[in-house]
């Protein structure tokens, strides 16, 4: 976790949709920080600075520094509300992080060796069922991403959550719910044209 992201914010006393619209017209983003031992606090951040941070994939799976009126709190980004038609951030939710307690965070999956995988070399097509996964760990163990090595995946094979190689101290809470929650992550399938050709030949 070499990257450090600092979000500079100001406390705001006004709430409600009308107040939020005023904040947005000023080039700001309304936000809230909650959790831990502190009460929820309404914030406002500079929209351009927020946009600069959000272009980095790592910001979504990092413990962030939220600096409010000179005081810094540790938090993770839990939710982003975006405008449906414009490149505008409408609202941010930050959740405070306690260094002594585990937290749940979605981290991205990085698929490696796809082009040289056994299945792709045989003409297979890679199909992703997930692009991120929720993990449970201590803040100090939070990974920036999880690698999924596709090198030895054959045509017709599927990797599930239980196949992911996790860093020390990291677990997938979904797997504690039973085998039916061992969801597929990625698979290599036969190309559709190949299937149709086989059916035509058989007919």
Tab-separated table of C-alpha atoms in Angstrom:
chain	number	residue	atom	x	y	z
A	1	UNK	CA	0.000	0.000	0.000
A	2	UNK	CA	2.577	2.541	-1.150
A	3	UNK	CA	0.052	5.073	-2.425
A	4	UNK	CA	-1.259	7.674	-0.001
A	5	UNK	CA	-4.453	9.531	-0.862
A	6	UNK	CA	-5.449	12.629	1.081
A	7	UNK	CA	-8.903	14.142	0.666
A	8	UNK	CA	-9.078	17.688	2.015
A	9	UNK	CA	-12.572	18.542	3.244
A	10	UNK	CA	-14.475	21.145	5.207
A	11	UNK	CA	-17.239	20.478	7.695
A	12	UNK	CA	-20.670	21.699	6.570
A	13	UNK	CA	-23.640	22.490	8.750
A	14	UNK	CA	-26.362	22.647	6.099
A	15	UNK	CA	-28.103	19.448	5.017
A	16	UNK	CA	-30.812	18.424	2.587
A	17	UNK	CA	-31.133	18.319	-1.191
A	18	UNK	CA	-31.392	22.099	-1.609
A	19	UNK	CA	-28.191	22.682	0.346
A	20	UNK	CA	-26.436	19.948	-1.646
A	21	UNK	CA	-27.423	21.634	-4.928
A	22	UNK	CA	-25.922	24.904	-3.723
A	23	UNK	CA	-22.694	23.111	-2.823
A	24	UNK	CA	-22.503	21.497	-6.271
A	25	UNK	CA	-23.058	24.823	-8.052
A	26	UNK	CA	-19.988	26.085	-6.191
A	27	UNK	CA	-17.855	23.328	-7.721
A	28	UNK	CA	-17.919	21.253	-4.560
A	29	UNK	CA	-18.968	17.716	-3.645
A	30	UNK	CA	-21.149	17.027	-0.586
A	31	UNK	CA	-20.037	14.032	1.454
A	32	UNK	CA	-20.457	12.253	4.760
A	33	UNK	CA	-18.022	10.416	7.012
A	34	UNK	CA	-19.451	7.923	9.499
A	35	UNK	CA	-18.632	4.885	11.604
A	36	UNK	CA	-16.214	4.223	14.415
A	37	UNK	CA	-16.710	6.015	17.704
A	38	UNK	CA	-17.505	9.384	16.130
A	39	UNK	CA	-20.849	10.766	15.034
A	40	UNK	CA	-21.615	11.107	11.315
A	41	UNK	CA	-20.199	14.352	9.953
A	42	UNK	CA	-21.298	16.224	6.845
A	43	UNK	CA	-18.433	17.364	4.615
A	44	UNK	CA	-17.758	19.289	1.440
A	45	UNK	CA	-14.809	18.699	-0.917
A	46	UNK	CA	-13.446	20.359	-4.040
A	47	UNK	CA	-14.875	18.570	-7.084
A	48	UNK	CA	-11.741	18.856	-9.238
A	49	UNK	CA	-9.523	17.460	-6.500
A	50	UNK	CA	-11.918	14.551	-5.969
A	51	UNK	CA	-11.887	13.778	-9.692
A	52	UNK	CA	-8.077	13.696	-9.698
A	53	UNK	CA	-8.096	11.068	-6.951
A	54	UNK	CA	-10.829	8.927	-8.468
A	55	UNK	CA	-8.924	8.279	-11.701
A	56	UNK	CA	-6.620	6.028	-9.653
A	57	UNK	CA	-7.946	2.493	-9.267
A	58	UNK	CA	-6.086	2.150	-5.970
A	59	UNK	CA	-8.182	4.818	-4.255
A	60	UNK	CA	-11.137	2.420	-4.093
A	61	UNK	CA	-9.217	-0.172	-2.059
A	62	UNK	CA	-7.034	1.995	0.158
A	63	UNK	CA	-7.281	3.423	3.626
A	64	UNK	CA	-7.551	7.141	2.897
A	65	UNK	CA	-6.577	10.244	4.835
A	66	UNK	CA	-9.604	12.518	5.244
A	67	UNK	CA	-8.386	15.911	6.437
A	68	UNK	CA	-11.207	17.967	7.940
A	69	UNK	CA	-10.379	21.454	9.198
A	70	UNK	CA	-6.828	20.411	10.058
A	71	UNK	CA	-7.723	17.065	11.668
A	72	UNK	CA	-6.978	13.827	9.794
A	73	UNK	CA	-9.115	10.697	10.028
A	74	UNK	CA	-8.570	7.309	8.409
A	75	UNK	CA	-11.425	6.068	6.227
A	76	UNK	CA	-12.352	4.011	3.183
A	77	UNK	CA	-14.521	5.122	0.294
A	78	UNK	CA	-17.792	3.189	0.594
A	79	UNK	CA	-20.033	4.774	-2.029
A	80	UNK	CA	-19.895	7.230	-4.911
A	81	UNK	CA	-22.987	8.805	-6.418
A	82	UNK	CA	-22.337	9.946	-9.991
A	83	UNK	CA	-24.463	12.035	-12.338
A	84	UNK	CA	-26.108	9.699	-14.896
A	85	UNK	CA	-25.328	11.921	-17.888
A	86	UNK	CA	-22.417	14.184	-16.910
A	87	UNK	CA	-18.903	13.551	-15.560
A	88	UNK	CA	-19.925	14.885	-12.165
A	89	UNK	CA	-19.568	13.416	-8.684
A	90	UNK	CA	-22.769	14.071	-6.738
A	91	UNK	CA	-21.949	12.604	-3.323
A	92	UNK	CA	-19.325	10.579	-1.446
A	93	UNK	CA	-19.653	8.267	1.554
A	94	UNK	CA	-16.569	7.640	3.685
A	95	UNK	CA	-16.463	5.064	6.489
A	96	UNK	CA	-14.028	5.593	9.341
A	97	UNK	CA	-11.402	2.911	9.874
A	98	UNK	CA	-10.360	1.570	13.257
A	99	UNK	CA	-6.861	0.079	13.089
A	100	UNK	CA	-7.862	-2.558	15.664
A	101	UNK	CA	-10.943	-3.845	13.813
A	102	UNK	CA	-11.407	-5.737	10.554
A	103	UNK	CA	-13.188	-4.057	7.677
A	104	UNK	CA	-14.998	-5.168	4.529
A	105	UNK	CA	-13.904	-3.564	1.281
A	106	UNK	CA	-14.294	-4.372	-2.405
A	107	UNK	CA	-10.908	-4.693	-4.103
A	108	UNK	CA	-10.277	-5.025	-7.855
A	109	UNK	CA	-9.240	-8.264	-9.523
A	110	UNK	CA	-6.243	-8.152	-11.861
A	111	UNK	CA	-6.301	-10.962	-14.416
A	112	UNK	CA	-2.800	-11.887	-15.578
A	113	UNK	CA	-1.461	-14.236	-18.281
A	114	UNK	CA	-4.762	-14.282	-20.165
A	115	UNK	CA	-3.190	-14.049	-23.621
A	116	UNK	CA	-0.762	-16.893	-22.908
A	117	UNK	CA	-3.143	-19.127	-20.973
A	118	UNK	CA	-3.496	-22.755	-22.031
A	119	UNK	CA	-7.159	-22.291	-22.885
A	120	UNK	CA	-6.683	-19.160	-24.994
A	121	UNK	CA	-3.860	-20.810	-26.953
A	122	UNK	CA	-6.354	-23.541	-27.835
A	123	UNK	CA	-8.811	-20.967	-29.167
A	124	UNK	CA	-10.826	-20.379	-26.014
A	125	UNK	CA	-12.440	-17.088	-25.034
A	126	UNK	CA	-12.059	-15.510	-21.584
A	127	UNK	CA	-15.311	-14.484	-19.875
A	128	UNK	CA	-15.169	-12.488	-16.636
A	129	UNK	CA	-17.989	-12.888	-14.133
A	130	UNK	CA	-16.399	-10.510	-11.601
A	131	UNK	CA	-14.083	-7.521	-11.741
A	132	UNK	CA	-13.789	-7.032	-7.972
A	133	UNK	CA	-14.381	-8.993	-4.787
A	134	UNK	CA	-15.345	-8.110	-1.223
A	135	UNK	CA	-12.645	-8.996	1.301
A	136	UNK	CA	-12.440	-8.949	5.087
A	137	UNK	CA	-9.171	-8.013	6.772
A	138	UNK	CA	-7.420	-5.684	9.163
A	139	UNK	CA	-6.758	-2.222	7.688
A	140	UNK	CA	-3.016	-2.879	7.658
A	141	UNK	CA	-3.533	-5.990	5.493
A	142	UNK	CA	-5.853	-4.404	2.911
A	143	UNK	CA	-4.567	-5.354	-0.564
A	144	UNK	CA	-4.587	-2.871	-3.433
A	145	UNK	CA	-5.781	-5.656	-5.744
A	146	UNK	CA	-5.881	-9.450	-6.032
A	147	UNK	CA	-4.179	-11.184	-8.934
A	148	UNK	CA	-5.914	-13.983	-10.805
A	149	UNK	CA	-3.376	-16.046	-12.754
A	150	UNK	CA	-4.946	-17.454	-15.915
A	151	UNK	CA	-1.831	-19.241	-17.221
A	152	UNK	CA	-3.010	-22.814	-16.588
A	153	UNK	CA	-6.752	-22.403	-17.115
A	154	UNK	CA	-8.050	-24.805	-19.770
A	155	UNK	CA	-10.946	-24.407	-22.204
A	156	UNK	CA	-14.130	-25.252	-20.330
A	157	UNK	CA	-12.597	-24.490	-16.930
A	158	UNK	CA	-13.902	-21.990	-14.397
A	159	UNK	CA	-12.128	-20.306	-11.501
A	160	UNK	CA	-14.307	-19.696	-8.441
A	161	UNK	CA	-13.901	-17.498	-5.372
A	162	UNK	CA	-12.287	-20.405	-3.526
A	163	UNK	CA	-9.585	-20.578	-6.217
A	164	UNK	CA	-8.337	-17.049	-5.561
A	165	UNK	CA	-4.924	-16.786	-3.925
A	166	UNK	CA	-5.325	-14.313	-1.075
A	167	UNK	CA	-2.626	-12.385	0.784
A	168	UNK	CA	-1.969	-13.307	4.406
A	169	UNK	CA	-4.684	-12.069	6.742
A	170	UNK	CA	-7.261	-11.579	3.973
A	171	UNK	CA	-10.445	-13.622	3.613
A	172	UNK	CA	-13.568	-13.594	1.454
A	173	UNK	CA	-16.649	-13.399	3.727
A	174	UNK	CA	-18.936	-14.735	0.989
A	175	UNK	CA	-17.246	-18.136	1.283
A	176	UNK	CA	-18.320	-18.426	4.927
A	177	UNK	CA	-21.959	-18.588	3.792
A	178	UNK	CA	-21.684	-22.032	2.193
A	179	UNK	CA	-20.553	-23.771	-0.986
A	180	UNK	CA	-23.433	-22.263	-2.951
A	181	UNK	CA	-21.745	-18.881	-2.455
A	182	UNK	CA	-18.528	-20.019	-4.128
A	183	UNK	CA	-19.367	-17.926	-7.174
A	184	UNK	CA	-17.581	-18.141	-10.539
A	185	UNK	CA	-14.980	-15.458	-11.159
A	186	UNK	CA	-13.735	-16.180	-14.676
A	187	UNK	CA	-13.925	-18.969	-17.234
A	188	UNK	CA	-12.515	-19.890	-20.614
A	189	UNK	CA	-15.154	-21.091	-23.040
A	190	UNK	CA	-15.131	-22.431	-26.570
A	191	UNK	CA	-15.788	-19.713	-29.154
A	192	UNK	CA	-19.396	-19.693	-30.317
A	193	UNK	CA	-18.427	-20.195	-33.966
A	194	UNK	CA	-16.556	-23.364	-32.986
A	195	UNK	CA	-19.630	-24.735	-31.211
A	196	UNK	CA	-21.850	-24.006	-34.209
A	197	UNK	CA	-19.370	-25.679	-36.585
A	198	UNK	CA	-19.318	-28.799	-34.410
A	199	UNK	CA	-23.119	-28.940	-34.374
A	200	UNK	CA	-23.262	-28.512	-38.151
A	201	UNK	CA	-20.724	-31.302	-38.663
A	202	UNK	CA	-22.662	-33.592	-36.342
A	203	UNK	CA	-25.890	-32.837	-38.216
